XYZ file of N, CA and C in Angstrom:
582
model
N -8.644 -26.392 135.527
C -9.449 -27.557 135.860
C -9.178 -28.000 137.270
N -10.208 -28.566 137.843
C -10.106 -29.103 139.188
C -10.258 -30.622 139.068
N -9.241 -31.374 139.420
C -9.279 -32.825 139.298
C -9.594 -33.509 140.626
N -10.271 -32.804 141.494
C -10.662 -33.412 142.752
C -11.871 -34.309 142.533
N -12.343 -34.944 143.608
C -13.450 -35.880 143.489
C -14.761 -35.198 143.138
N -14.924 -33.923 143.490
C -16.168 -33.222 143.202
C -16.078 -32.551 141.852
N -17.157 -32.544 141.137
C -17.262 -31.752 139.923
C -16.706 -32.384 138.662
N -15.823 -33.329 138.750
C -15.244 -33.971 137.570
C -15.548 -35.459 137.611
N -15.787 -35.999 136.449
C -15.981 -37.441 136.369
C -14.620 -38.113 136.340
N -14.477 -39.111 137.161
C -13.211 -39.827 137.205
C -13.214 -40.928 136.154
N -12.062 -41.163 135.588
C -11.921 -42.257 134.640
C -11.833 -43.582 135.367
N -11.616 -44.609 134.619
C -11.462 -45.923 135.239
C -12.595 -46.845 134.869
N -12.634 -47.971 135.511
C -13.661 -48.950 135.208
C -13.311 -49.815 134.016
N -12.143 -49.572 133.415
C -11.734 -50.381 132.282
C -11.282 -51.756 132.738
N -11.162 -52.668 131.804
C -10.771 -54.035 132.139
C -9.280 -54.222 131.917
N -8.634 -54.934 132.826
C -7.255 -55.303 132.576
C -7.247 -56.543 131.675
N -6.086 -56.958 131.243
C -5.984 -58.062 130.279
C -6.589 -59.347 130.831
N -6.393 -59.641 132.113
C -6.940 -60.874 132.692
C -8.464 -60.876 132.627
N -9.084 -59.732 132.897
C -10.546 -59.641 132.825
C -11.029 -59.737 131.380
N -10.275 -59.133 130.455
C -10.659 -59.213 129.035
C -10.593 -60.652 128.541
N -9.597 -61.403 129.001
C -9.450 -62.788 128.560
C -10.642 -63.630 129.017
N -11.189 -63.332 130.195
C -12.326 -64.106 130.701
C -13.590 -63.882 129.883
N -13.635 -62.822 129.087
C -14.799 -62.534 128.248
C -14.794 -63.316 126.932
N -13.679 -63.960 126.624
C -13.577 -64.719 125.373
C -14.495 -65.928 125.442
N -15.323 -66.076 124.418
C -16.266 -67.200 124.361
C -15.506 -68.508 124.145
N -15.899 -69.535 124.897
C -15.223 -70.829 124.826
C -15.934 -71.771 123.866
N -15.158 -72.512 123.109
C -15.689 -73.605 122.300
C -15.568 -74.876 123.130
N -16.660 -75.598 123.308
C -16.609 -76.826 124.103
C -17.531 -77.914 123.595
N -18.360 -77.631 122.612
C -19.282 -78.635 122.066
C -18.681 -79.198 120.782
N -17.955 -80.298 120.938
C -17.283 -80.926 119.803
C -18.017 -82.215 119.455
N -18.479 -82.307 118.215
C -19.212 -83.498 117.776
C -18.691 -83.916 116.402
N -18.572 -85.219 116.164
C -18.090 -85.670 114.857
C -19.125 -85.488 113.752
N -20.412 -85.528 114.097
C -21.478 -85.317 113.112
C -22.216 -84.044 113.496
N -22.207 -83.075 112.591
C -22.829 -81.787 112.904
C -24.353 -81.868 112.869
N -24.892 -82.654 111.936
C -26.344 -82.693 111.764
C -26.702 -83.951 110.986
N -27.823 -84.566 111.363
C -28.325 -85.716 110.624
C -29.839 -85.625 110.586
N -30.398 -85.771 109.407
C -31.846 -85.759 109.257
C -32.192 -86.795 108.189
N -32.830 -87.894 108.566
C -33.100 -88.957 107.593
C -34.271 -88.648 106.660
N -35.013 -87.582 106.929
C -36.179 -87.302 106.088
C -36.376 -85.798 105.927
N -36.077 -85.300 104.754
C -36.301 -83.897 104.415
C -37.226 -83.876 103.191
N -38.318 -83.172 103.289
C -39.281 -83.089 102.181
C -38.949 -81.892 101.297
N -39.073 -82.077 100.023
C -38.815 -80.992 99.077
C -40.110 -80.267 98.744
N -39.950 -79.089 98.153
C -41.126 -78.350 97.699
C -41.521 -78.838 96.300
N -42.461 -78.176 95.672
C -42.953 -78.586 94.350
C -41.875 -78.526 93.285
N -40.845 -77.706 93.508
C -39.739 -77.583 92.549
C -38.589 -78.542 92.850
N -38.763 -79.408 93.848
C -37.718 -80.373 94.188
C -36.598 -79.773 95.036
N -36.843 -78.645 95.690
C -35.824 -77.986 96.522
C -36.206 -78.090 97.999
N -35.184 -78.162 98.824
C -35.383 -78.206 100.275
C -34.345 -77.317 100.941
N -34.716 -76.739 102.070
C -33.799 -75.935 102.867
C -33.724 -76.548 104.255
N -32.499 -76.712 104.742
C -32.273 -77.254 106.072
C -31.397 -76.256 106.823
N -31.797 -75.917 108.049
C -31.020 -75.006 108.892
C -30.625 -75.750 110.167
N -29.366 -75.563 110.566
C -28.887 -76.180 111.802
C -27.704 -75.377 112.320
N -27.417 -75.546 113.593
C -26.291 -74.871 114.241
C -25.106 -75.813 114.244
N -23.983 -75.325 113.771
C -22.770 -76.140 113.749
C -22.214 -76.307 115.162
N -21.558 -77.435 115.433
C -20.868 -77.579 116.717
C -19.648 -76.661 116.749
N -18.892 -76.710 117.824
C -17.749 -75.814 118.003
C -16.482 -76.279 117.294
N -16.534 -77.394 116.592
C -15.363 -77.887 115.871
C -14.928 -76.858 114.833
N -13.640 -76.587 114.760
C -13.075 -75.784 113.682
C -12.399 -76.775 112.749
N -13.101 -77.098 111.669
C -12.663 -78.185 110.801
C -13.355 -78.056 109.457
N -13.193 -79.056 108.620
C -13.944 -79.152 107.367
C -15.111 -80.111 107.590
N -16.270 -79.708 107.150
C -17.460 -80.544 107.225
C -17.843 -80.962 105.820
N -18.465 -82.117 105.709
C -18.940 -82.617 104.431
C -20.451 -82.777 104.523
N -21.160 -82.116 103.632
C -22.608 -82.238 103.546
C -22.905 -83.295 102.489
N -23.683 -84.301 102.876
C -24.044 -85.367 101.939
C -25.562 -85.463 101.885
N -26.078 -85.602 100.686
C -27.527 -85.729 100.514
C -27.815 -86.859 99.525
N -28.825 -87.630 99.858
C -29.332 -88.674 98.970
C -30.825 -88.425 98.809
N -31.301 -88.497 97.584
C -32.716 -88.209 97.333
C -33.330 -89.316 96.489
N -34.636 -89.480 96.644
C -35.346 -90.418 95.786
C -36.748 -89.884 95.520
N -37.309 -90.338 94.426
C -38.655 -89.913 94.037
C -39.638 -91.048 94.302
N -40.902 -90.726 94.104
C -41.936 -91.746 94.246
C -41.761 -92.859 93.214
N -41.116 -92.533 92.102
C -40.902 -93.495 91.019
C -39.592 -94.268 91.164
N -38.995 -94.220 92.323
C -37.743 -94.927 92.616
C -36.552 -94.436 91.803
N -36.513 -93.148 91.484
C -35.320 -92.535 90.898
C -34.474 -91.991 92.047
N -33.166 -92.209 91.982
C -32.281 -91.816 93.068
C -31.210 -90.869 92.580
N -30.713 -90.036 93.484
C -29.599 -89.136 93.205
C -28.853 -88.849 94.493
N -27.614 -88.427 94.371
C -26.800 -88.125 95.553
C -25.831 -87.006 95.211
N -25.409 -86.297 96.228
C -24.427 -85.234 96.054
C -23.755 -84.931 97.373
N -22.604 -84.292 97.305
C -21.919 -83.869 98.521
C -21.136 -82.599 98.257
N -20.844 -81.894 99.318
C -20.097 -80.637 99.242
C -19.347 -80.448 100.550
N -18.137 -79.919 100.488
C -17.337 -79.645 101.683
C -17.315 -78.148 101.953
N -17.256 -77.812 103.253
C -17.020 -76.426 103.641
C -16.191 -76.412 104.921
N -15.436 -75.335 105.110
C -14.543 -75.223 106.269
C -15.066 -74.177 107.242
N -14.840 -74.457 108.513
C -15.149 -73.521 109.586
C -13.843 -73.275 110.330
N -13.391 -72.016 110.351
C -12.174 -71.700 111.083
C -12.207 -70.254 111.548
N -11.190 -69.877 112.285
C -11.043 -68.519 112.798
C -9.650 -68.029 112.436
N -9.453 -66.719 112.467
C -8.135 -66.169 112.164
C -7.112 -66.533 113.237
N -7.548 -66.636 114.485
C -6.717 -67.181 115.558
C -7.428 -68.433 116.038
N -6.778 -69.575 115.880
C -7.378 -70.853 116.294
C -6.486 -71.507 117.329
N -7.102 -71.939 118.433
C -6.392 -72.720 119.449
C -6.814 -74.176 119.306
N -5.846 -75.045 119.078
C -6.096 -76.476 118.949
C -5.483 -77.176 120.159
N -6.299 -77.817 121.003
C -5.747 -78.483 122.185
C -4.766 -79.593 121.804
N -3.678 -79.666 122.547
C -2.682 -80.729 122.383
C -2.591 -81.457 123.727
N -3.621 -82.269 124.002
C -3.756 -82.948 125.291
C -3.796 -84.456 125.098
N -3.340 -85.210 126.083
C -3.476 -86.670 126.010
C -4.931 -87.063 126.298
N -5.317 -88.309 126.015
C -6.692 -88.731 126.288
C -6.990 -88.870 127.776
N -5.956 -89.033 128.609
C -6.143 -89.153 130.057
C -4.816 -88.857 130.744
N -4.875 -88.635 132.056
C -3.693 -88.508 132.913
C -3.774 -89.575 133.994
N -2.652 -89.867 134.624
C -2.603 -90.778 135.765
C -2.190 -89.983 137.003
N -2.663 -90.429 138.171
C -2.259 -89.786 139.418
C -0.737 -89.838 139.517
N -0.125 -88.715 139.858
C 1.330 -88.621 139.955
C 1.981 -88.046 138.714
N 1.236 -87.913 137.619
C 1.798 -87.345 136.396
C 2.109 -85.866 136.572
N 3.263 -85.457 136.084
C 3.583 -84.056 135.869
C 3.871 -83.946 134.388
N 3.136 -83.096 133.712
C 3.167 -83.105 132.252
C 3.119 -81.692 131.699
N 3.808 -81.507 130.571
C 3.689 -80.258 129.816
C 2.737 -80.511 128.660
N 1.712 -79.705 128.573
C 0.755 -79.801 127.469
C 0.092 -78.450 127.316
N -0.622 -78.280 126.230
C -1.250 -76.987 125.995
C -2.008 -76.950 124.692
N -1.681 -75.958 123.868
C -2.397 -75.766 122.611
C -1.430 -75.407 121.492
N -1.903 -75.625 120.272
C -1.262 -75.050 119.101
C -2.053 -73.798 118.764
N -1.383 -72.666 118.665
C -2.033 -71.412 118.286
C -1.745 -71.163 116.810
N -2.800 -71.133 116.004
C -2.684 -70.950 114.555
C -2.989 -69.492 114.199
N -2.090 -68.858 113.476
C -2.321 -67.512 112.954
C -2.702 -67.659 111.486
N -3.985 -67.517 111.188
C -4.468 -67.693 109.812
C -4.599 -66.361 109.085
N -3.982 -65.307 109.620
C -4.047 -63.993 108.982
C -2.872 -63.830 108.025
N -2.846 -62.706 107.341
C -1.766 -62.395 106.393
C -0.689 -61.517 107.030
N -0.690 -61.418 108.372
C 0.304 -60.597 109.072
C 0.838 -61.358 110.281
N 2.113 -61.123 110.590
C 2.679 -61.675 111.821
C 1.907 -61.096 112.998
N 1.789 -61.872 114.072
C 1.039 -61.391 115.220
C 1.661 -61.797 116.538
N 1.399 -60.981 117.556
C 1.800 -61.294 118.926
C 0.555 -61.724 119.672
N 0.587 -62.928 120.218
C -0.581 -63.484 120.892
C -0.288 -63.685 122.370
N -1.355 -63.628 123.155
C -1.294 -63.999 124.563
C -2.207 -65.189 124.731
N -1.710 -66.253 125.358
C -2.515 -67.443 125.626
C -2.513 -67.669 127.126
N -3.712 -67.869 127.660
C -3.894 -68.046 129.096
C -4.592 -69.375 129.346
N -4.275 -70.013 130.462
C -4.932 -71.257 130.839
C -5.565 -71.133 132.214
N -6.685 -71.798 132.381
C -7.321 -72.018 133.676
C -7.528 -73.520 133.770
N -7.490 -74.065 134.969
C -7.625 -75.508 135.113
C -8.383 -75.824 136.388
N -9.096 -76.932 136.332
C -9.801 -77.439 137.503
C -9.576 -78.945 137.536
N -9.181 -79.479 138.681
C -8.996 -80.920 138.814
C -7.553 -81.365 138.827
N -6.628 -80.517 138.390
C -5.186 -80.755 138.490
C -4.546 -79.432 138.896
N -3.277 -79.478 139.264
C -2.566 -78.263 139.671
C -1.775 -77.704 138.500
N -1.853 -76.407 138.316
C -1.018 -75.702 137.344
C 0.271 -75.337 138.059
N 1.422 -75.809 137.555
C 2.696 -75.572 138.232
C 3.602 -74.640 137.444
N 3.068 -73.970 136.430
C 3.822 -72.977 135.666
C 3.001 -71.693 135.640
N 3.519 -70.687 134.981
C 2.774 -69.436 134.821
C 1.482 -69.735 134.062
N 0.418 -68.965 134.335
C -0.879 -69.234 133.700
C -1.066 -68.525 132.369
N -0.085 -67.712 131.942
C -0.208 -66.997 130.664
C 1.155 -66.900 129.992
N 1.121 -66.897 128.657
C 2.356 -66.755 127.883
C 2.098 -65.830 126.705
N 3.103 -65.007 126.398
C 3.086 -64.184 125.193
C 3.967 -64.865 124.164
N 3.493 -64.893 122.925
C 4.237 -65.593 121.876
C 4.023 -64.903 120.542
N 5.071 -64.864 119.720
C 4.986 -64.314 118.370
C 4.634 -65.452 117.411
N 3.638 -65.216 116.559
C 3.218 -66.239 115.593
C 3.316 -65.637 114.193
N 4.197 -66.173 113.349
C 4.281 -65.662 111.980
C 2.968 -65.878 111.226
N 2.736 -65.092 110.206
C 1.520 -65.217 109.400
C 1.411 -66.614 108.811
N 0.180 -67.120 108.739
C -0.106 -68.439 108.172
C 0.741 -69.542 108.802
N 1.015 -69.427 110.103
C 1.852 -70.412 110.786
C 1.221 -70.733 112.142
N 1.873 -71.606 112.901
C 1.372 -71.987 114.221
C 2.537 -72.122 115.185
N 2.237 -71.963 116.471
C 3.229 -72.125 117.527
C 2.609 -72.946 118.650
N 3.425 -73.803 119.257
C 2.972 -74.597 120.388
C 3.188 -73.804 121.671
N 2.166 -73.765 122.513
C 2.244 -73.105 123.812
C 2.004 -74.167 124.869
N 2.984 -74.382 125.746
C 2.900 -75.443 126.745
C 2.839 -74.873 128.153
N 2.064 -75.524 128.984
C 1.958 -75.223 130.404
C 2.258 -76.519 131.159
N 2.652 -76.423 132.419
C 2.982 -77.603 133.214
C 1.889 -77.843 134.248
N 1.430 -79.096 134.298
C 0.356 -79.488 135.207
C 0.796 -80.713 136.008
N 0.198 -80.877 137.191
C 0.470 -82.024 138.044
C -0.853 -82.618 138.504
N -1.029 -83.927 138.301
C -2.261 -84.626 138.678
C -2.057 -85.321 140.018
N -2.952 -85.046 140.977
C -2.765 -85.589 142.322
C -3.902 -86.466 142.807
N -5.071 -86.395 142.167
C -6.191 -87.218 142.623
C -7.055 -87.660 141.449
N -7.781 -88.752 141.675
C -8.644 -89.311 140.635
C -9.895 -88.444 140.507
N -10.078 -87.867 139.339
C -11.234 -87.022 139.034
C -11.119 -86.537 137.599
N -12.108 -85.815 137.132
C -12.015 -85.194 135.815
C -11.245 -83.886 135.928
N -10.416 -83.613 134.940
C -9.659 -82.366 134.883
C -10.168 -81.549 133.694
N -10.522 -80.304 133.953
C -11.035 -79.415 132.910
C -9.984 -78.358 132.612
N -9.603 -78.274 131.342
C -8.593 -77.327 130.878
C -9.273 -76.265 130.020
N -9.004 -75.010 130.328
C -9.538 -73.882 129.553
C -8.349 -73.104 129.012
N -8.372 -72.840 127.716
C -7.333 -72.039 127.072
C -8.017 -70.877 126.358
N -7.504 -69.675 126.574
C -8.023 -68.486 125.900
C -6.857 -67.769 125.247
N -7.077 -67.298 124.019
C -6.028 -66.593 123.302
C -6.525 -65.301 122.704
N -5.619 -64.328 122.609
C -5.944 -63.042 122.001
C -4.743 -62.598 121.191
N -4.992 -62.201 119.942
C -3.950 -61.687 119.046
C -4.561 -60.483 118.335
N -4.219 -59.297 118.792
C -4.858 -58.100 118.246
C -6.350 -58.151 118.561
N -7.175 -58.069 117.529
C -8.634 -58.146 117.705
C -9.157 -59.582 117.625
N -8.301 -60.525 117.247
C -8.723 -61.917 117.077
C -8.660 -62.658 118.410
N -9.667 -63.501 118.666
C -9.701 -64.274 119.906
C -10.178 -65.694 119.623
N -9.836 -66.589 120.518
C -10.381 -67.941 120.508
C -10.253 -68.495 121.923
N -11.143 -69.403 122.250
C -11.108 -70.065 123.551
C -11.624 -71.477 123.406
N -11.043 -72.389 124.160
C -11.439 -73.789 124.073
C -11.427 -74.402 125.479
N -12.398 -75.297 125.715
C -12.529 -75.974 127.008
C -12.619 -77.469 126.754
N -11.747 -78.238 127.427
C -11.681 -79.689 127.233
C -11.561 -80.363 128.599
N -12.282 -81.463 128.782
C -12.205 -82.241 130.019
C -11.657 -83.629 129.715
N -10.665 -84.056 130.516
C -10.102 -85.403 130.394
C -10.047 -86.024 131.789
N -10.076 -87.358 131.881
C -10.045 -87.993 133.204
C -8.623 -88.123 133.759
N -8.537 -88.080 135.090
C -7.303 -88.441 135.805
C -7.591 -89.796 136.431
N -6.809 -90.802 136.050
C -7.073 -92.190 136.444
C -6.067 -92.691 137.480
N -6.475 -93.705 138.230
C -5.586 -94.399 139.160
C -4.629 -95.293 138.373
N -3.463 -95.548 138.971
C -2.575 -96.567 138.410
C -3.157 -97.918 138.804
N -3.509 -98.713 137.844
C -4.057 -100.040 138.134
C -3.238 -101.080 137.392
N -2.771 -102.052 138.130
C -2.041 -103.143 137.520
C -3.027 -104.253 137.178
N -2.859 -104.882 136.035
C -3.757 -105.986 135.700
C -3.527 -107.150 136.654
N -4.589 -107.755 137.076
C -4.523 -108.894 137.992
C -4.915 -110.152 137.218
N -4.024 -111.115 137.242
C -4.292 -112.370 136.563
C -4.332 -113.482 137.614
N -5.359 -114.278 137.571
C -5.470 -115.401 138.514
C -5.669 -116.684 137.728
N -5.221 -117.768 138.320
C -5.402 -119.075 137.703
C -5.873 -120.040 138.785
N -6.831 -120.816 138.456
C -7.350 -121.831 139.368
C -7.133 -123.199 138.747
N -6.791 -124.127 139.568
C -6.692 -125.502 139.069
C -7.271 -126.434 140.110
N -7.659 -127.532 139.699
C -8.288 -128.364 140.699
C -8.265 -129.751 140.356
């Protein structure tokens, strides 16, 4: 065989781990109510079908329905269902930061599989400085969770966007959350008398 540039196809073009992590789809649409419809009409058999897209929340949802007839007969029912992934990243962030804060925060990585796993979790950030390594490898026992922390420093008033991506074998998850960086403001109290 001749392994020169002519005549043979060269390998390559594969993605390194950093590029593969960027392909992980991010969850960022979090809503407390997945769907609300005050008026659903039934068919002749009293059945109705409703289709909707769930938000990115990985949680338990409760479907509640109330029905009534033309004759003022009423009925109600509810059912719960869960939405989750085998690898779930749950953000562990404060509601806001203050200018000058240096803080460790990150995610809880949940292994919902029946096998121990080695995961890689990576962070990207905009609006604050990342002052630690941007990726960590961690072992997560089956049906357990591990906290992964990164160090950030807030230097100016603005919104800070945190992106976390995780990969454990074939399982992936990604989450994007934005929180404000606020000024230190002291309350001002004044009194007038006259």
